[in-house]
Amino acid sequence: MPQRPFRIFDRQPAGPAASNENDAGWLRYRNLKVEAVIFLLLLVTFAAMLGKSALTRQTLELSPRSTQYAGYAFADDENGGRSSVTPDPNRPMAWSCEIRAGVAYPYCGYGMLLNLGAKGRGLDFSRYQTLTLRLNWRGEADRLKVLLKTAPPAALRHRLGDQDVPLAAEVSVVPGANTIVLPLDRLALEPWWLSSHGVSRRDVTPELSDVRSIAVAISDAPPGSLAVSMDSVAVEGVQLSDEQWYLIILGVWLLMIGAFLVHRLLGMRRDFETRQRQQADEARALSDARIAAETANAAKSQFLSHMSHELRTPLNAVIGYSYWLSRGNLDPKQRTAVDAIRSSGEHLLAVITDILDLAKIEAGKLDLQPVAFDLAACLVELDQMFRLRAEEKGLAFVVEQAPEVPGQIVADPKRLRQVLINLLGNAVKFTDAGSVTLRVDRLEDGAGETARLRFTVEDTGIGIAPDQLDAIFRPFEQVGDASRHVGGTGLGLSITRQILETMGGEIRVDSTPGQGSRFVVEASVGRVETATAKLQA
Ligand code: ADP
C-alpha cells in the first residue's frame, strides 16, 4: 500500500478512479465521517438552542390579575372561630384579616384555585424548583404559612380517592415589601392531616404534579389585624445563563472534535503500524526470495560449468578426431559425413561456450584479466579468421586501423576478441553482397592511464528493423528471417553487451533494413607506456 500523508478530509479525488464501480470512493462510509460529525454537531447545536429556549421559559407566573385563577379567602370563623377575613374588592389578592381568640389555633388566609376546570387538572409544578412570592405585609406576625393543595400521592390514592392533600411551609416576613423564595421541596404534609389520616411522614413523599391551589395564611397567631397584598406568585425551574449554556454547547463541540481527532490519530497510528508490519514482511519476503534466487542461481551456474566441462571434453575429442579423419583418404560420402560431424561439434561447442559465459555473467563471475597485448596482431588474426569466409560469400572484407590507435594496449584480449568475433561473425553471416568493414579509431584520451577506442563493424547486409534494435541485445532473441538463425543461439549480442559493461564500455547499433548495419563499440583500454612506467616505478 503506498504511503500517503494524513488528511482530515479523506475524500477520494473525483475522476476515473472515483467513478469506478468497485471503488465508488465518494460513497464509502469512511469518507463521509467528517460530514457526519459536522452534521451531528450542527444538530446538537440546534437542539441545544431549542432546549435552551424551552428551559428559559421555565417560569410560571401566576398573576393575581389573571382570570385563569379564582381567589378565595378563608378564616377560622368557618370552624366556629371569631377571626374574619375581608378581600379588597378593588385589588385581586389583597385582603385584610382580624385574628381573634376563639379556637385553639386561630387562622385566616387567601389563596388561588388553580384547577378551575374539572378536578384533577391542577398545575404541574414537578418541573419547578422554587416558589417566589412578592407581597406587601402589614401586621404583628413575623411568619406566614404557604399552603399548597395537591392531588394525593400515588401511594395513598387508593385510600384517599381524589381528596386534596395539604402541603405547607412556614416562611419569615417583615413589615412592608417582601420577596419570599421558597424551595418547593421544603413543602411538607401538614402534621394535623398526617395524624388525622394515620399516615407517617416517612411513608409518603409529596407529589407536585397536580397542584390545585396555592394560598398564603397566618395561623396560630396572636390576636391582631393584618393586611396583605400579593403582587406576584411564580414558580421557577433551573435556569442556565446564556454564558453557561454556550459553554455547554462549546464543551460538546470540543468533546466531539476531540473524540474525532483521537479516533483519527488512533486510526493513523494503526495504519502506520500496519504499513510498517507490511513493509517488514515484504522486506523479509524479498530478502528470502533474493537468497533463494541467489542460491538457485549459484547452483545453476555450478551445474552449468560442470556440465559444460563434461560436454566440452568429449566434444573437443569429437572435433579433434574429425579433423584428423578429414586429413586421411576418404571417399566423398565419408568426407561429407566427417565434415558434418566437425561442424556440428563446433556449433555445439560454441553454444556451450556461450551458455557458460552467460551463466558466469549472471553469477557475477566474469572476471576480466587485463594484460598488455598487441592490438595490431589481434586485428591481423581477425582478418585472417574472417577474410576467407567473407570472400567465399563474395564480400569485400576490410580491416582499418587509424594511425593514432596504439599498437599495444592493456585489456582482456580474450574478451575483446570475443566481442569483435561475434560482431564480425554476425556481419558476415547476415550479409549476402557488398562488404564487411572493421575500423578501429581512437577517441580523445581518457583520464591519465587510459585511452578510449572505438571499434566499428559495418556491413551492407539485411539490416535490422528499428523496433527490433533493442530486442537483439536480449538473451535468446533472434530477429528477422528465421532461415538465417541456423547456427546461431541468440546469445552473442547479449554476452557482448554484458562483457562491455563489465569493461566500462558500451555498444550501439544503427541499421537500415535492406541496407546494412553498423555496430559501434566504445571501450577504455590501458596504455602500455603508462603500464610499463608503473611497473618500473
Ligand atoms: P546469433 O547467435 O543469432 O547471431 P546474436 O545475439 O549475436 O545471436 O544476434 C541476435 C540477432 O540479432 C541475430 O539472430 C540477428 O537476427 C540479429 N543480428 C545481429 N547482428 C546482425 C547484423 N549484422 N545484421 C542483421 N541482423 C543482425
Coordinates of C-alpha atoms and ligand atoms in Angstrom, one line a residue:
M1 CA 0.0 0.0 0.0
P2 CA 1.5 3.3 -1.0
Q3 CA 2.2 5.7 1.9
R4 CA 0.0 8.7 2.0
P5 CA 0.0 11.8 4.2
F6 CA -2.6 12.1 6.8
R7 CA -5.6 14.1 5.7
I8 CA -8.5 15.1 7.8
F9 CA -10.7 15.4 4.7
D10 CA -10.1 12.0 3.3
R11 CA -12.2 12.4 0.2
Q12 CA -11.3 10.4 -2.9
P13 CA -10.4 12.7 -5.8
A14 CA -13.0 12.8 -8.5
G15 CA -12.1 11.2 -11.7
P16 CA -12.0 7.9 -13.5
A17 CA -10.9 6.1 -10.3
A18 CA -13.8 7.6 -8.3
S19 CA -16.3 6.6 -11.0
N20 CA -15.0 3.0 -10.8
E21 CA -17.9 0.8 -9.7
N22 CA -15.9 -1.2 -7.2
D23 CA -14.2 1.8 -5.8
A24 CA -17.1 4.3 -5.6
G25 CA -14.8 6.2 -3.2
W26 CA -17.1 9.2 -2.6
L27 CA -19.8 6.9 -1.4
R28 CA -17.8 5.0 1.1
Y29 CA -18.8 5.4 4.7
R30 CA -15.3 6.3 6.0
N31 CA -15.2 9.3 3.7
L32 CA -18.5 10.6 5.0
K33 CA -17.3 10.5 8.6
V34 CA -16.3 14.1 8.7
E35 CA -19.6 15.3 7.1
A36 CA -21.5 13.1 9.6
V37 CA -19.6 14.6 12.5
I38 CA -20.2 18.1 11.3
F39 CA -23.9 17.4 10.7
L40 CA -24.2 15.9 14.2
L41 CA -22.5 18.9 15.8
L42 CA -25.0 21.2 13.9
L43 CA -27.8 19.1 15.1
V44 CA -26.6 19.2 18.7
T45 CA -26.3 23.0 18.4
F46 CA -29.8 23.4 17.1
A47 CA -31.2 21.0 19.6
A48 CA -29.4 22.9 22.3
M49 CA -30.7 26.2 21.1
L50 CA -34.3 24.9 21.2
G51 CA -33.7 23.2 24.5
K52 CA -32.3 26.5 25.9
S53 CA -35.4 28.4 24.9
A54 CA -37.6 25.7 26.5
L55 CA -35.6 25.9 29.7
T56 CA -35.6 29.6 29.9
R57 CA -39.3 29.5 29.7
Q58 CA -39.5 27.5 32.9
T59 CA -41.0 30.3 34.9
L60 CA -44.7 30.1 35.5
E61 CA -46.2 33.4 36.5
L62 CA -49.5 33.0 38.5
S63 CA -50.6 36.5 38.1
P64 CA -53.2 37.6 40.7
R65 CA -54.8 39.6 37.9
S66 CA -55.3 36.6 35.7
T67 CA -58.8 35.4 35.1
Q68 CA -57.4 31.9 35.0
Y69 CA -57.3 31.6 38.7
A70 CA -60.0 32.3 41.2
G71 CA -59.2 33.9 44.6
Y72 CA -60.7 32.6 47.8
A73 CA -60.5 33.9 51.3
F74 CA -60.8 31.8 54.5
A75 CA -60.7 32.2 58.3
D76 CA -61.4 30.2 61.4
D77 CA -64.9 31.5 61.5
E78 CA -65.8 28.7 59.2
N79 CA -64.8 26.3 62.0
G80 CA -66.5 28.2 64.8
G81 CA -63.8 30.8 65.5
R82 CA -64.1 34.5 65.6
S83 CA -61.5 35.6 63.2
S84 CA -62.6 37.2 59.9
V85 CA -61.1 37.9 56.5
T86 CA -62.1 40.7 54.1
P87 CA -60.9 40.6 50.4
D88 CA -60.2 44.0 48.9
P89 CA -62.9 44.4 46.2
N90 CA -60.6 46.6 44.1
R91 CA -57.4 44.6 44.0
P92 CA -57.1 40.9 43.4
M93 CA -55.3 39.0 46.1
A94 CA -55.3 41.9 48.5
W95 CA -57.0 41.2 51.8
S96 CA -57.2 42.1 55.4
C97 CA -57.9 39.9 58.4
E98 CA -58.7 40.3 62.0
I99 CA -57.4 37.5 64.2
R100 CA -59.4 36.9 67.3
A101 CA -59.1 34.4 70.1
G102 CA -61.8 31.8 69.9
V103 CA -60.4 28.5 68.7
A104 CA -57.3 26.7 69.6
Y105 CA -55.4 27.8 66.5
P106 CA -56.9 30.9 65.0
Y107 CA -56.2 31.4 61.3
C108 CA -57.0 33.4 58.2
G109 CA -55.7 33.5 54.7
Y110 CA -56.2 33.9 51.0
G111 CA -55.5 31.7 48.1
M112 CA -55.9 31.0 44.4
L113 CA -57.7 28.0 42.9
L114 CA -55.5 26.6 40.1
N115 CA -57.9 24.0 38.9
L116 CA -60.8 26.0 37.7
G117 CA -61.9 23.2 35.4
A118 CA -62.5 19.6 36.4
K119 CA -60.9 18.2 39.4
G120 CA -57.6 16.5 38.9
R121 CA -56.5 19.2 36.5
G122 CA -54.3 21.3 38.6
L123 CA -50.9 22.7 37.6
D124 CA -47.9 20.6 37.3
F125 CA -45.1 22.0 39.5
S126 CA -42.9 19.0 39.3
R127 CA -40.5 20.6 36.8
Y128 CA -40.0 23.6 39.0
Q129 CA -37.7 24.2 42.0
T130 CA -38.8 27.4 43.7
L131 CA -41.9 29.4 44.5
T132 CA -41.4 33.1 44.6
L133 CA -43.9 35.4 46.3
R134 CA -43.8 39.1 46.2
L135 CA -46.1 40.7 48.7
N136 CA -46.7 43.6 50.9
W137 CA -47.2 42.7 54.6
R138 CA -48.6 44.8 57.4
G139 CA -49.3 43.2 60.8
E140 CA -47.9 41.9 64.1
A141 CA -46.9 38.4 63.0
D142 CA -43.4 37.7 61.6
R143 CA -44.2 34.3 60.0
L144 CA -46.7 33.2 57.4
K145 CA -47.6 29.9 56.0
V146 CA -47.5 29.0 52.3
L147 CA -50.1 26.3 51.7
L148 CA -50.5 24.1 48.6
K149 CA -53.2 21.7 48.0
T150 CA -52.3 18.8 45.7
A151 CA -53.7 15.5 44.5
P152 CA -52.9 12.7 46.9
P153 CA -49.5 10.9 46.3
A154 CA -49.7 7.7 44.3
A155 CA -49.2 5.6 47.4
L156 CA -52.3 7.0 49.1
R157 CA -54.6 7.5 46.1
H158 CA -56.4 4.1 46.6
R159 CA -57.2 5.2 50.1
L160 CA -58.0 8.9 49.7
G161 CA -59.5 8.9 46.2
D162 CA -59.2 12.4 44.8
Q163 CA -59.2 14.2 48.1
D164 CA -56.9 17.3 48.4
V165 CA -53.7 16.9 50.4
P166 CA -52.3 20.0 52.2
L167 CA -48.6 20.7 52.0
A168 CA -47.2 23.7 53.9
A169 CA -44.1 25.5 54.8
E170 CA -43.5 28.4 57.1
V171 CA -41.6 31.5 56.0
S172 CA -40.5 34.7 57.7
V173 CA -41.9 38.0 56.7
V174 CA -41.1 41.6 57.6
P175 CA -43.4 44.5 57.6
G176 CA -43.5 46.1 54.1
A177 CA -42.4 44.6 50.8
N178 CA -41.2 41.0 50.9
T179 CA -39.8 38.7 48.2
I180 CA -40.1 35.2 49.5
V181 CA -38.2 32.5 47.6
L182 CA -39.3 29.1 48.9
P183 CA -37.7 25.9 47.6
L184 CA -40.6 23.7 46.7
D185 CA -39.0 20.7 48.4
R186 CA -39.5 22.5 51.8
L187 CA -43.2 22.0 51.5
A188 CA -44.3 19.1 53.8
L189 CA -47.5 17.4 54.6
E190 CA -49.4 19.2 57.4
P191 CA -48.9 17.4 60.8
W192 CA -52.6 17.6 61.6
W193 CA -53.5 16.0 58.3
L194 CA -51.0 13.2 58.8
S195 CA -52.3 12.4 62.3
S196 CA -56.0 12.6 61.2
H197 CA -55.3 10.1 58.4
G198 CA -53.0 7.9 60.4
V199 CA -50.1 8.3 58.0
S200 CA -46.4 8.7 58.9
R201 CA -44.4 11.4 57.2
R202 CA -41.8 8.8 56.3
D203 CA -44.2 6.8 54.3
V204 CA -45.4 9.4 51.9
T205 CA -43.4 11.7 49.6
P206 CA -45.4 14.7 48.5
E207 CA -46.0 15.0 44.8
L208 CA -46.4 18.3 42.9
S209 CA -47.7 17.0 39.5
D210 CA -51.2 18.2 40.3
V211 CA -51.3 21.3 42.4
R212 CA -54.8 22.5 42.9
S213 CA -54.5 25.6 45.0
I214 CA -51.9 27.9 46.4
A215 CA -52.6 30.1 49.5
V216 CA -50.9 32.3 52.0
A217 CA -52.2 32.1 55.5
I218 CA -51.4 33.1 59.0
S219 CA -52.1 30.6 61.7
D220 CA -51.7 30.2 65.4
A221 CA -51.1 34.0 65.5
P222 CA -51.7 36.3 68.4
P223 CA -54.9 38.4 68.1
G224 CA -54.5 41.5 65.9
S225 CA -55.1 42.9 62.5
L226 CA -53.3 42.1 59.3
A227 CA -53.3 43.4 55.7
V228 CA -51.6 41.6 52.8
S229 CA -51.5 42.4 49.2
M230 CA -49.8 40.0 46.8
D231 CA -48.1 41.3 43.8
S232 CA -47.0 38.2 42.1
V233 CA -46.7 34.5 42.6
A234 CA -44.4 32.5 40.3
V235 CA -42.8 29.1 40.2
E236 CA -39.4 28.7 38.6
G237 CA -37.2 26.0 37.3
V238 CA -33.5 25.8 36.9
Q239 CA -32.2 28.4 34.6
L240 CA -28.9 28.5 32.9
S241 CA -27.3 31.8 32.0
D242 CA -26.5 32.4 28.3
E243 CA -22.8 32.0 29.1
Q244 CA -23.3 28.8 30.9
W245 CA -25.4 27.5 28.0
Y246 CA -22.9 28.5 25.3
L247 CA -20.1 26.9 27.4
I248 CA -22.1 23.7 27.4
I249 CA -22.5 23.8 23.7
L250 CA -18.9 24.6 23.2
G251 CA -18.0 21.8 25.5
V252 CA -20.0 19.4 23.4
W253 CA -18.3 20.6 20.3
L254 CA -14.9 20.3 21.8
L255 CA -15.6 16.9 23.2
M256 CA -16.8 15.6 19.8
I257 CA -14.0 17.2 17.9
G258 CA -11.5 15.8 20.5
A259 CA -13.0 12.4 20.2
F260 CA -12.9 12.6 16.4
L261 CA -9.3 13.7 16.4
V262 CA -8.3 10.9 18.9
H263 CA -10.2 8.5 16.7
R264 CA -8.3 9.7 13.6
L265 CA -5.0 9.7 15.4
L266 CA -5.5 6.2 16.6
G267 CA -6.6 5.2 13.1
M268 CA -3.4 6.8 11.8
R269 CA -1.3 5.0 14.2
R270 CA -3.0 1.7 13.4
D271 CA -2.4 2.4 9.6
F272 CA 1.2 3.3 10.3
E273 CA 1.8 0.2 12.3
T274 CA 0.1 -2.0 9.7
R275 CA 2.1 -0.4 7.0
Q276 CA 5.3 -0.9 8.9
R277 CA 4.4 -4.5 9.5
Q278 CA 3.6 -5.0 5.8
Q279 CA 6.9 -3.3 4.8
A280 CA 8.8 -5.5 7.2
D281 CA 7.0 -8.6 5.9
E282 CA 7.6 -7.5 2.3
A283 CA 11.3 -6.8 3.1
R284 CA 11.6 -10.2 4.7
A285 CA 9.9 -12.0 1.8
L286 CA 12.1 -10.0 -0.6
S287 CA 15.3 -11.0 1.1
D288 CA 14.1 -14.6 1.4
A289 CA 13.3 -14.6 -2.3
R290 CA 16.7 -13.0 -3.1
I291 CA 18.6 -15.5 -1.0
A292 CA 16.6 -18.3 -2.7
A293 CA 17.2 -16.9 -6.1
E294 CA 20.9 -16.4 -5.4
T295 CA 21.2 -19.9 -4.1
A296 CA 19.4 -21.3 -7.1
N297 CA 21.5 -19.2 -9.5
A298 CA 24.7 -20.3 -7.8
A299 CA 23.5 -23.9 -8.1
K300 CA 22.6 -23.3 -11.8
S301 CA 26.0 -21.7 -12.6
Q302 CA 27.8 -24.5 -10.8
F303 CA 25.7 -27.1 -12.7
L304 CA 26.3 -25.3 -16.0
S305 CA 30.0 -25.0 -15.5
H306 CA 30.2 -28.7 -14.5
M307 CA 28.1 -29.7 -17.5
S308 CA 30.0 -27.5 -19.9
H309 CA 33.2 -29.1 -18.7
E310 CA 31.8 -32.6 -19.0
L311 CA 30.4 -31.8 -22.5
R312 CA 33.4 -29.9 -23.8
T313 CA 35.9 -32.6 -23.1
P314 CA 34.3 -35.2 -25.3
L315 CA 33.3 -32.6 -27.8
N316 CA 36.9 -31.5 -28.2
A317 CA 37.8 -35.1 -28.8
V318 CA 35.0 -35.4 -31.4
I319 CA 36.1 -32.2 -33.2
G320 CA 39.8 -33.2 -33.0
Y321 CA 39.3 -36.6 -34.3
S322 CA 37.0 -35.4 -37.1
Y323 CA 39.9 -33.1 -38.2
W324 CA 42.3 -35.9 -38.0
L325 CA 39.9 -38.1 -40.0
S326 CA 39.3 -35.4 -42.7
R327 CA 43.0 -35.3 -43.4
G328 CA 43.0 -39.0 -44.4
N329 CA 41.8 -40.7 -47.5
L330 CA 38.0 -40.6 -47.6
D331 CA 35.5 -41.1 -50.3
P332 CA 33.2 -38.1 -50.9
K333 CA 30.4 -39.6 -48.8
Q334 CA 32.6 -40.2 -45.9
R335 CA 34.1 -36.7 -46.2
T336 CA 30.6 -35.2 -46.1
A337 CA 29.8 -37.2 -43.0
V338 CA 33.1 -36.2 -41.3
D339 CA 32.6 -32.5 -42.2
A340 CA 29.1 -32.6 -40.8
I341 CA 30.4 -34.2 -37.6
R342 CA 33.0 -31.5 -37.3
S343 CA 30.8 -28.5 -38.0
S344 CA 28.0 -29.8 -35.7
G345 CA 30.6 -30.4 -33.0
E346 CA 32.0 -26.9 -33.4
H347 CA 28.5 -25.4 -33.3
L348 CA 27.7 -27.3 -30.2
L349 CA 31.0 -26.2 -28.6
A350 CA 30.1 -22.5 -29.5
V351 CA 26.7 -22.9 -27.9
I352 CA 28.1 -24.4 -24.8
T353 CA 30.7 -21.7 -24.5
D354 CA 28.0 -19.0 -24.9
I355 CA 25.8 -20.6 -22.2
L356 CA 28.7 -20.9 -19.9
D357 CA 29.6 -17.2 -20.5
L358 CA 26.1 -16.1 -19.8
A359 CA 26.0 -18.2 -16.6
K360 CA 29.2 -16.7 -15.5
I361 CA 28.0 -13.2 -16.2
E362 CA 24.7 -13.8 -14.4
A363 CA 26.6 -15.2 -11.4
G364 CA 28.8 -12.1 -11.5
K365 CA 31.8 -14.3 -12.0
L366 CA 33.0 -12.8 -15.3
D367 CA 36.5 -11.8 -14.3
L368 CA 38.4 -9.7 -16.7
Q369 CA 42.1 -10.4 -17.0
P370 CA 43.7 -7.3 -18.5
V371 CA 47.2 -7.8 -19.9
A372 CA 49.3 -5.8 -22.3
F373 CA 48.9 -7.2 -25.8
D374 CA 49.4 -6.4 -29.4
L375 CA 46.1 -5.0 -30.8
A376 CA 47.5 -4.8 -34.3
A377 CA 48.4 -8.5 -34.2
C378 CA 44.9 -9.2 -32.9
L379 CA 43.4 -7.4 -35.8
V380 CA 45.5 -9.3 -38.2
E381 CA 44.3 -12.5 -36.6
L382 CA 40.7 -11.5 -37.0
D383 CA 41.4 -10.5 -40.6
Q384 CA 42.7 -14.0 -41.3
M385 CA 39.8 -15.6 -39.5
F386 CA 37.1 -13.8 -41.5
R387 CA 38.6 -12.8 -44.8
L388 CA 38.3 -16.3 -46.3
R389 CA 34.7 -16.7 -45.0
A390 CA 33.7 -13.3 -46.4
E391 CA 35.4 -13.8 -49.7
E392 CA 33.8 -17.2 -50.1
K393 CA 30.5 -15.3 -50.0
G394 CA 31.8 -12.7 -52.5
L395 CA 32.1 -10.0 -49.9
A396 CA 34.8 -7.4 -49.6
F397 CA 36.4 -7.6 -46.1
V398 CA 38.2 -4.6 -44.8
V399 CA 40.0 -4.1 -41.6
E400 CA 41.2 -0.5 -40.9
Q401 CA 43.2 0.8 -38.0
A402 CA 43.5 4.6 -37.6
P403 CA 47.2 5.7 -37.2
E404 CA 46.7 7.2 -33.7
V405 CA 45.4 3.8 -32.4
P406 CA 48.2 2.4 -30.2
G407 CA 49.6 -0.9 -31.3
Q408 CA 49.9 -2.2 -27.7
I409 CA 47.1 -1.9 -25.2
V410 CA 46.1 -3.2 -21.8
A411 CA 42.8 -5.1 -21.9
D412 CA 41.5 -8.6 -21.6
P413 CA 42.4 -9.9 -25.1
K414 CA 40.2 -13.0 -24.9
R415 CA 37.1 -10.9 -24.1
L416 CA 37.9 -8.1 -26.6
R417 CA 38.4 -10.8 -29.3
Q418 CA 35.2 -12.4 -28.3
V419 CA 33.3 -9.2 -28.8
L420 CA 34.8 -8.5 -32.2
I421 CA 34.4 -12.1 -33.4
N422 CA 30.8 -12.0 -32.5
L423 CA 30.1 -8.7 -34.3
L424 CA 32.2 -9.8 -37.4
G425 CA 30.6 -13.2 -37.4
N426 CA 27.1 -11.7 -37.5
A427 CA 28.1 -9.1 -40.1
V428 CA 29.4 -11.9 -42.4
K429 CA 26.5 -14.1 -41.6
F430 CA 23.8 -11.5 -42.3
T431 CA 25.4 -10.0 -45.4
D432 CA 25.0 -11.5 -48.9
A433 CA 26.5 -8.9 -51.1
G434 CA 28.8 -5.8 -50.6
S435 CA 31.2 -5.5 -47.8
V436 CA 32.0 -6.0 -44.1
T437 CA 34.3 -3.5 -42.5
L438 CA 36.1 -3.4 -39.1
R439 CA 37.5 0.0 -38.2
V440 CA 39.4 1.0 -35.1
D441 CA 39.6 4.6 -34.1
R442 CA 41.0 6.4 -31.1
L443 CA 38.7 8.9 -29.4
E444 CA 40.1 11.6 -27.2
D445 CA 42.4 10.4 -24.5
G446 CA 40.8 9.0 -21.4
A447 CA 41.9 10.1 -18.0
G448 CA 45.7 9.6 -17.5
E449 CA 46.4 5.9 -17.9
T450 CA 43.6 5.0 -20.3
A451 CA 42.7 5.6 -24.0
R452 CA 39.2 5.4 -25.4
L453 CA 38.9 3.2 -28.5
R454 CA 36.1 2.9 -30.9
F455 CA 35.5 -0.3 -33.0
T456 CA 33.0 0.0 -35.8
V457 CA 31.7 -3.1 -37.5
E458 CA 29.8 -2.1 -40.6
D459 CA 28.1 -4.3 -43.2
T460 CA 25.9 -4.0 -46.2
G461 CA 23.7 -6.9 -45.1
I462 CA 20.0 -7.4 -44.4
G463 CA 19.8 -4.9 -41.6
I464 CA 17.5 -4.9 -38.6
A465 CA 14.0 -3.3 -38.2
P466 CA 14.1 -0.2 -36.0
D467 CA 11.6 -1.8 -33.5
Q468 CA 13.9 -4.8 -33.0
L469 CA 17.1 -2.9 -32.3
D470 CA 16.5 -3.4 -28.5
A471 CA 15.5 -7.0 -28.7
I472 CA 18.7 -8.2 -30.3
F473 CA 20.6 -7.5 -27.1
R474 CA 18.3 -9.7 -25.1
P475 CA 19.3 -13.4 -24.5
F476 CA 17.9 -15.9 -27.0
E477 CA 16.4 -13.2 -29.2
Q478 CA 16.8 -13.7 -32.9
V479 CA 15.0 -11.4 -35.2
G480 CA 14.2 -11.2 -38.9
D481 CA 14.2 -14.2 -41.3
A482 CA 14.1 -17.5 -39.3
S483 CA 16.1 -19.3 -42.0
R484 CA 19.1 -17.2 -41.1
H485 CA 19.1 -18.3 -37.5
V486 CA 20.7 -21.6 -38.2
G487 CA 23.9 -21.9 -36.4
G488 CA 23.1 -19.0 -34.0
T489 CA 22.0 -19.1 -30.4
G490 CA 20.7 -15.5 -29.9
L491 CA 23.2 -15.2 -27.1
G492 CA 26.1 -13.4 -28.8
L493 CA 25.0 -9.8 -28.5
S494 CA 23.6 -10.2 -25.0
I495 CA 27.0 -11.6 -23.9
T496 CA 28.8 -8.9 -25.9
R497 CA 26.9 -6.1 -24.2
Q498 CA 27.5 -7.5 -20.7
I499 CA 31.2 -8.0 -21.4
L500 CA 31.4 -4.4 -22.5
E501 CA 29.5 -3.2 -19.4
T502 CA 32.0 -5.1 -17.2
M503 CA 34.8 -3.4 -19.1
G504 CA 33.2 0.0 -18.7
G505 CA 32.4 0.2 -22.4
E506 CA 29.2 0.4 -24.4
I507 CA 27.7 -0.8 -27.7
R508 CA 25.3 1.0 -30.0
V509 CA 23.7 -0.1 -33.3
D510 CA 22.1 1.7 -36.1
S511 CA 20.7 -0.2 -39.0
T512 CA 18.6 0.2 -42.1
P513 CA 16.7 -2.9 -43.2
G514 CA 18.0 -3.9 -46.7
Q515 CA 20.9 -1.6 -46.5
G516 CA 23.1 -2.8 -43.6
S517 CA 24.0 -2.3 -40.0
R518 CA 26.6 -0.5 -38.0
F519 CA 27.6 -1.7 -34.6
V520 CA 29.8 0.7 -32.6
V521 CA 31.7 -0.4 -29.6
E522 CA 33.5 2.0 -27.3
A523 CA 35.8 0.9 -24.6
S524 CA 38.5 2.3 -22.4
V525 CA 41.8 0.4 -22.5
G526 CA 45.0 0.8 -20.7
R527 CA 48.0 2.4 -22.3
V528 CA 51.1 0.3 -22.4
E529 CA 53.6 3.1 -21.8
T530 CA 51.8 4.0 -18.6
A531 CA 51.6 0.4 -17.5
T532 CA 55.2 -0.2 -18.2
A533 CA 56.2 3.1 -16.4
K534 CA 54.1 1.9 -13.4
L535 CA 55.8 -1.4 -13.4
Q536 CA 59.2 0.2 -13.3
A537 CA 58.2 2.5 -10.5
Ligands
ADP1 P1 23.0 -15.1 -33.0 O1 23.7 -16.2 -32.4 O2 21.7 -15.4 -33.5 O3 23.8 -14.3 -34.0 P2 23.2 -12.6 -31.6 O4 22.9 -12.3 -30.2 O5 24.7 -12.4 -32.0 O6 22.8 -14.1 -31.8 O7 22.3 -11.8 -32.5 C1 20.9 -11.7 -32.3 C2 20.2 -11.4 -33.5 O8 20.4 -10.1 -34.0 C3 20.5 -12.3 -34.7 O9 19.9 -13.5 -34.7 C4 20.1 -11.4 -35.8 O10 18.7 -11.6 -36.1 C5 20.3 -10.0 -35.4 N1 21.6 -9.5 -35.9 C6 22.8 -9.4 -35.2 N2 23.8 -8.9 -36.0 C7 23.2 -8.6 -37.2 C8 23.7 -8.0 -38.4 N3 24.9 -7.6 -38.5 N4 22.8 -7.8 -39.4 C9 21.5 -8.2 -39.3 N5 21.0 -8.8 -38.2 C10 21.8 -9.0 -37.1

